[in-house]
Short mmCIF file of C-alpha atoms in Angstrom, two decimals:
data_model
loop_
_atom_site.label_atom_id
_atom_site.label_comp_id
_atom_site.label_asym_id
_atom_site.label_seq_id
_atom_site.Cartn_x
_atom_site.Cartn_y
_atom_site.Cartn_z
CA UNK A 17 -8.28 -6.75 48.59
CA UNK A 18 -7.83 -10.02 46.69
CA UNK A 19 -3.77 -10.40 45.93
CA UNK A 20 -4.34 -13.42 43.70
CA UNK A 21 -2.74 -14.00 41.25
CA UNK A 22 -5.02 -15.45 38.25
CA UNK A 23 -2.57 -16.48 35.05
CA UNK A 24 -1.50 -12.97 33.90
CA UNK A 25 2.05 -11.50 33.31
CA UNK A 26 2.84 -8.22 32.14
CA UNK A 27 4.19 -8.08 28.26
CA UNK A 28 7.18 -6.55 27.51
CA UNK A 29 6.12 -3.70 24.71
CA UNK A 30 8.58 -3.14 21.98
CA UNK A 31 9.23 -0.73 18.95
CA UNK A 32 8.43 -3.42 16.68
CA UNK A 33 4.65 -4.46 18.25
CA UNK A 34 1.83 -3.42 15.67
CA UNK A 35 -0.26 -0.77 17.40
CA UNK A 36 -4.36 0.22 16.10
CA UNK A 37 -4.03 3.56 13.94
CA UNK A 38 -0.34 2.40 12.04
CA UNK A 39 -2.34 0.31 9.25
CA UNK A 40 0.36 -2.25 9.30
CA UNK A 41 -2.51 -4.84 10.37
CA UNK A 42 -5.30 -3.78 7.93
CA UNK A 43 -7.41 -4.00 10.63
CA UNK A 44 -11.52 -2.80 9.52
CA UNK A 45 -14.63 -2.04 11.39
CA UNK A 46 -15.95 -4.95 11.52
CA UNK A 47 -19.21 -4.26 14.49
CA UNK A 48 -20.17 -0.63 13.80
CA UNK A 49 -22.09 -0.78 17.55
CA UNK A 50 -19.09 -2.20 19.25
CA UNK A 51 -21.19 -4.73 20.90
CA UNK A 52 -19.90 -8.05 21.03
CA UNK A 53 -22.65 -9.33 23.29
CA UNK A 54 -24.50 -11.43 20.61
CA UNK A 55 -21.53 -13.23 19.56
CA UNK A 56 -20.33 -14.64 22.91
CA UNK A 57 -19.05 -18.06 22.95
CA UNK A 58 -19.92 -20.70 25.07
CA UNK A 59 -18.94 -19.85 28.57
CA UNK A 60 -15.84 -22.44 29.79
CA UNK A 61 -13.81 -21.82 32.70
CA UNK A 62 -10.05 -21.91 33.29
CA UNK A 63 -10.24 -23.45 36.76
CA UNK A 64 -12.67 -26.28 37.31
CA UNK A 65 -10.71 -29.69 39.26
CA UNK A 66 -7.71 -27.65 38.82
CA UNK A 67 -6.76 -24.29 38.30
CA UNK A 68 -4.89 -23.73 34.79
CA UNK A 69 -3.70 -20.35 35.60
CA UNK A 70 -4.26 -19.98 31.64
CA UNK A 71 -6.65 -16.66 31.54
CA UNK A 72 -4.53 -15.13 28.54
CA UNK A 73 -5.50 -18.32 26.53
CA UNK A 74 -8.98 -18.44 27.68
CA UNK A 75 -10.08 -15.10 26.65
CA UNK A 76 -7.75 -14.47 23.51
CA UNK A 77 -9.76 -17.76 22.30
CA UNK A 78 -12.90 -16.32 22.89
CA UNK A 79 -11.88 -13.04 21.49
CA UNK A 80 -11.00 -15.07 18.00
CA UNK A 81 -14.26 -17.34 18.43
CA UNK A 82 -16.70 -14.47 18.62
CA UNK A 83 -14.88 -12.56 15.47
CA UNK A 84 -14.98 -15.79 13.97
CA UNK A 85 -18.65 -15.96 14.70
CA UNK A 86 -19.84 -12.83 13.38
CA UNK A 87 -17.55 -12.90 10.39
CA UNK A 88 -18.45 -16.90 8.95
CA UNK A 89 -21.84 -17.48 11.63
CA UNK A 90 -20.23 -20.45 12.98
CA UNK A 91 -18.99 -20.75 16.48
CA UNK A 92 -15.94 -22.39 16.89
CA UNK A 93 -14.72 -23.80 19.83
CA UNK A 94 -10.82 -23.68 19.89
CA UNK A 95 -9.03 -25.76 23.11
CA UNK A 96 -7.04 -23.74 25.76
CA UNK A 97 -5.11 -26.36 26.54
CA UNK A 98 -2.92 -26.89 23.41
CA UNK A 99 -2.54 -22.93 23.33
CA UNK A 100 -1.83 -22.89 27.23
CA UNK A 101 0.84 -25.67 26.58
CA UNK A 102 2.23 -24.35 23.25
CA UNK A 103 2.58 -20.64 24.25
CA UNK A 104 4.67 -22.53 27.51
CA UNK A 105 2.23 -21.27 29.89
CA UNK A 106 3.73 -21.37 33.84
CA UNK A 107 0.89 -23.56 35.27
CA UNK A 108 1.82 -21.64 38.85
CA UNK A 109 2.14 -18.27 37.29
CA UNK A 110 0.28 -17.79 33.84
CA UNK A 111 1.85 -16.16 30.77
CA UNK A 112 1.54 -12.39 28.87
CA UNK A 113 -0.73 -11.67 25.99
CA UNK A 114 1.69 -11.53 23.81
CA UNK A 115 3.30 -14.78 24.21
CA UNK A 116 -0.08 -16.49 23.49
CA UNK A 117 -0.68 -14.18 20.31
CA UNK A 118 2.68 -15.41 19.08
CA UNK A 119 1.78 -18.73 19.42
CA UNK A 120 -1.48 -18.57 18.03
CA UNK A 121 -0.34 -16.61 14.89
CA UNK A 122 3.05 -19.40 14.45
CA UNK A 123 0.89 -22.73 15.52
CA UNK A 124 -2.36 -22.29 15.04
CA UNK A 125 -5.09 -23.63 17.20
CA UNK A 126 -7.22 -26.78 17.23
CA UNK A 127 -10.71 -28.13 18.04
CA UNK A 128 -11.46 -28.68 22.28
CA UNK A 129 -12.56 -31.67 21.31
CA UNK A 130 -9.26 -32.68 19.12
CA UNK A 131 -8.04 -31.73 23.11
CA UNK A 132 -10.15 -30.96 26.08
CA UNK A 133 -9.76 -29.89 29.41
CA UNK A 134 -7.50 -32.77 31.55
CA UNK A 135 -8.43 -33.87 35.35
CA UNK A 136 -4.97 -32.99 36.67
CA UNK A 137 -2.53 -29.92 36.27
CA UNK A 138 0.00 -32.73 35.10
CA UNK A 139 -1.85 -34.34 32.29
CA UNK A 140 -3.18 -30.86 31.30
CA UNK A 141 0.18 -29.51 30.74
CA UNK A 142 1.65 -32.60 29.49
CA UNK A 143 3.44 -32.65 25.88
CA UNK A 144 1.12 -31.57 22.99
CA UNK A 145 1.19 -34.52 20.70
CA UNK A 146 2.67 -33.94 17.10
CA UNK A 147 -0.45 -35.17 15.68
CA UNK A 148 -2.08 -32.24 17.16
CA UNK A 149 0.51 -30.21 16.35
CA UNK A 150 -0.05 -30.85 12.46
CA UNK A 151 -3.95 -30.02 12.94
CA UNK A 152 -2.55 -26.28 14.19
CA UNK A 153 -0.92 -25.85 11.28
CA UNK A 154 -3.92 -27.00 8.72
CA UNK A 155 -5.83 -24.40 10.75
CA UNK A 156 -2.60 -21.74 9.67
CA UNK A 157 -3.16 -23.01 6.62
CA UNK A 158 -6.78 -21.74 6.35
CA UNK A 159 -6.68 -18.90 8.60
CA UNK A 160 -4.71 -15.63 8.96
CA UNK A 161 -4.35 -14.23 12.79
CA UNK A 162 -2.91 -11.01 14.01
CA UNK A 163 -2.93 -8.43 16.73
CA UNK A 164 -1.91 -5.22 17.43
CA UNK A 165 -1.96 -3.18 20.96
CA UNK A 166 -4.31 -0.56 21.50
CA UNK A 167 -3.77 2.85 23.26
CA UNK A 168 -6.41 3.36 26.04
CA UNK A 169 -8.15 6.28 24.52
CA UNK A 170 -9.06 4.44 21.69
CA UNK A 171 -11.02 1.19 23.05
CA UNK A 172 -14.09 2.04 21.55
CA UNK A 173 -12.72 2.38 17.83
CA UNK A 174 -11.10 -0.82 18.92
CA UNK A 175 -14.56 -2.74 20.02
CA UNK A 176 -15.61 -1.75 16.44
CA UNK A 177 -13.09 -3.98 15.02
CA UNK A 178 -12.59 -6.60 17.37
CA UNK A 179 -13.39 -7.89 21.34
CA UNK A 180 -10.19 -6.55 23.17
CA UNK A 181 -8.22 -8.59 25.54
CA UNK A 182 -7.09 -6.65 28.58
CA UNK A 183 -5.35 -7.16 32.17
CA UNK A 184 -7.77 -6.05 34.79
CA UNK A 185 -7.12 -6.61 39.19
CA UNK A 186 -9.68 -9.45 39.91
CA UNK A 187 -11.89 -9.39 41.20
CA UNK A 188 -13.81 -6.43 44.25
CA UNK A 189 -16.89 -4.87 43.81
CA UNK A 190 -18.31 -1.52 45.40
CA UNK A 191 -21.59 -0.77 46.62
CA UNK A 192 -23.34 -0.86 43.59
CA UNK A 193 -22.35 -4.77 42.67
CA UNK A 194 -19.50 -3.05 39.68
CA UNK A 195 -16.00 -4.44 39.95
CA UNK A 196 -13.68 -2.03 40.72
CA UNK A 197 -9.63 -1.49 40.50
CA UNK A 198 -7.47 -2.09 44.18
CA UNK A 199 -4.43 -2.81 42.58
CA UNK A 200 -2.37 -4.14 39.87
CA UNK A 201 -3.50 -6.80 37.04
CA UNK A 202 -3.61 -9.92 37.68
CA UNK A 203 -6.05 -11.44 35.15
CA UNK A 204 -6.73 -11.39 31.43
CA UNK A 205 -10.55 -11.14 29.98
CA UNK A 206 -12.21 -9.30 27.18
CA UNK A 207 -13.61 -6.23 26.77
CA UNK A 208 -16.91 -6.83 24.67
CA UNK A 209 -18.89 -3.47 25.27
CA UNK A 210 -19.45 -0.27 26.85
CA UNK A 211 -22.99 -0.05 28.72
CA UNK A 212 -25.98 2.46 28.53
CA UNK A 213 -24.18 4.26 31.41
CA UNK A 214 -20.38 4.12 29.67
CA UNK A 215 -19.12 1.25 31.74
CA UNK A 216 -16.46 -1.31 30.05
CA UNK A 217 -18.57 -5.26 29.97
CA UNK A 218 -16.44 -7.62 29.76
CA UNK A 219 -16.29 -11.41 29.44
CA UNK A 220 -14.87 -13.67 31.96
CA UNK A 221 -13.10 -17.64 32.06
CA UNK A 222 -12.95 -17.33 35.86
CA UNK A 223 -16.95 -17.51 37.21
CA UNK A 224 -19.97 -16.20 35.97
CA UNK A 225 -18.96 -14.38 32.78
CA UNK A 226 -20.54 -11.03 31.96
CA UNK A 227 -18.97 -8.51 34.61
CA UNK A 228 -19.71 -4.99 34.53
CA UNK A 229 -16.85 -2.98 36.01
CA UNK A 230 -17.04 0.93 37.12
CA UNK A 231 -17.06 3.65 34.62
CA UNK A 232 -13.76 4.66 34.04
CA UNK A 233 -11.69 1.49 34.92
CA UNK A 234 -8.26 1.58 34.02
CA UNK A 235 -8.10 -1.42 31.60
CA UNK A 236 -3.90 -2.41 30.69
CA UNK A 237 -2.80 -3.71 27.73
CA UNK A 238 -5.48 -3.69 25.58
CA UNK A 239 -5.11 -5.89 22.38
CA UNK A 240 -7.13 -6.53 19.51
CA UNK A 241 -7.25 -9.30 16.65
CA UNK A 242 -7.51 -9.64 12.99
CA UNK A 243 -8.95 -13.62 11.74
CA UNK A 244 -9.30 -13.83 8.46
CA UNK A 245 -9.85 -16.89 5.65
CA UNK A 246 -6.93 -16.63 3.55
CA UNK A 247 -7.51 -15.99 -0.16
CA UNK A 248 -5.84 -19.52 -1.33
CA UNK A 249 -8.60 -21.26 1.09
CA UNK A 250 -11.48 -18.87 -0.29
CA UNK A 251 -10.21 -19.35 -4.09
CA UNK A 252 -10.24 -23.35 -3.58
CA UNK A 253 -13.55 -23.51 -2.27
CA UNK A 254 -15.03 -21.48 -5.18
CA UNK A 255 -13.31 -23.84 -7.34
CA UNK A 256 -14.23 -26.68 -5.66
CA UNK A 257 -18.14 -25.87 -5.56
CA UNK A 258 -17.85 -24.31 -9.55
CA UNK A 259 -16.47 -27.97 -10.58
CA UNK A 260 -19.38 -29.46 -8.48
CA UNK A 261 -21.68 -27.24 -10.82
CA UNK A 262 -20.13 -27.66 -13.82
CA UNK A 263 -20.39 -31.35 -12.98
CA UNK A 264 -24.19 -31.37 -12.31
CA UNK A 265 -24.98 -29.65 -15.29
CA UNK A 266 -22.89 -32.28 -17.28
CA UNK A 267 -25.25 -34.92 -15.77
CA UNK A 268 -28.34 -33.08 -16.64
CA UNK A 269 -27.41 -32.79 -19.87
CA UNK A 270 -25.86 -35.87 -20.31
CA UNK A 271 -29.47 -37.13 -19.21
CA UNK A 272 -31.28 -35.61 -21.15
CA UNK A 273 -29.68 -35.83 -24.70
CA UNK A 274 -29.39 -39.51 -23.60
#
C-alpha cells in the first residue's frame, strides 16, 4: 500500500459551502453524455525536476480548461504555479480544494506561459509578481468562476454539468490493471466519465493521465465548477464588432457616392 502523500488536504465543509441541487450556483447541463473525454487538456504533470505537491491546482485547472473548451472551443492553458502560490499551497504537504477554489474565484488565473513551471521547489514557490497579479484580475474581469460540492450519489448529474474534482488514495491496482481504494485520500484529480462497464475515468497530473478505477470507488469531496463570460465582457464585444460594421459600411458607402 502506497502511504504517499501527493498534495491533498481534507477541506473543512461548512453550512455556508454551495452544494449541486440548492440553485444558489445556477449551475446547467452543460454535456448531456457526461463525457468529458473530448475536451481534455493538454496533459502536464505536477512533479517533473521537482515535485510541487500542487494536485488540487493541477486538476481544478484542467477541470476549468476543459469547460472552458467545450463552452468557447478554445483551450486554454492556465499556470499551476501562480494558483499553487496564491492559494499558499504547503510545497511539503499540498492544500484542500477549497482553498484553491477560493483563490481562483478572488484572483483569477493567468496564462502558463505569463508563468511556467520553475526548475527548483524554491523559485517555483517564490513570490507571485504584482504584475502577474494584475493579469488575474483582468481574467476576473472577463470571467465568472464558482463551485459547489457534490453529494456522492449524484456524480453523474454532476459530470453533466461539469468535470468533478475529487480526493482519491493513489495510486494500487488489482488484477485487472483498475486502481483501487487501500486507504485514505491523498491526491486530487478529475472525474471526467463513467465507462461502458460503470467505472469512474478520471484524469490525472501525476503520470500517464486517463486512469480507470474499479466500479464503485469511493470518490471524497467531489466538486464541480461554473466558468462563465460575464455579460459586461459579452456586451462590449458585440459593441465593439457592431462599431467595426457600422464602420465598414460607412466606407463602402463613402466609396461609392464618392
Amino acid at each position: 500500500m502506497n502511504n504517499k502523500n501527493y498534495g491533498f488536504k481534507p477541506p473543512v465543509m461548512v453550512p455556508e459551502d454551495f452544494w449541486l441541487g440548492s440553485g444558489k450556483l445556477g449551475s446547467v447541463d452543460l454535456n448531456p453524455q457526461g463525457d468529458w473525454r473530448p475536451y481534455l487538456p493538454q496533459l502536464e504533470h505536477q512533479r517533473k525536476k521537482i515535485e510541487t505537491q500542487a494536485c488540487v491546482s493541477f486538476g481544478t485547472l484542467s477541470a476549468l480548461e476543459m469547460i472552458h473548451k467545450l463552452l468557447y472551443f478554445v483551450e486554454p492553458n492556465y499556470s499551476d504555479r501562480f494558483i499553487a502560490k496564491m492559494s499558499e499551497t504547503d510545497p511539503n504537504g499540498g492544500n484542500t480544494p477549497k482553498k484553491v477554489s477560493e483563490t481562483i474565484k478572488h484572483a483569477g488565473t493567468i496564462p502558463e506561459m505569463d508563468y511556467p513551471f520553475a526548475d527548483s521547489l524554491g523559485e517555483y514557490y517564490q513570490d507571485v509578481p504584482s504584475t502577474l497579479k494584475y493579469l488575474g484580475k483582468v481574467w476576473l474581469g472577463k470571467y465568472g468562476f464558482g463551485y459547489e460540492w457534490v453529494a456522492k450519489d449524484k456524480l453523474k448529474e454532476a459530470l453533466r454539468r461539469s468535470p468533478v474534482g475529487c480526493a482519491v488514495n493513489a495510486w494500487n491496482q488489482n488484477e485487472k490493471g483498475e486502481y483501487i481504494r487501500l486507504g485514505s485520500s491523498n491526491h486530487w484529480c478529475v472525474l471526467v466519465a463513467y465507462d461502458e462497464a460503470d467505472r469512474p475515468v478520471i484524469w490525472d497530473s501525476y503520470d500517464e493521465g486517463l486512469k480507470t478505477l474499479e466500479k464503485d470507488y469511493e470518490l471524497d469531496f467531489p466538486q464541480m465548477y461554473v466558468l462563465k463570460k460575464k455579460e459586461i465582457a459579452q456586451g462590449k464585444k458585440k459593441e465593439n464588432i457592431a462599431t467595426a460594421i457600422i464602420a465598414i459600411l460607412r466606407r463602402w458607402l463613402a466609396d461609392i457616392f464618392s
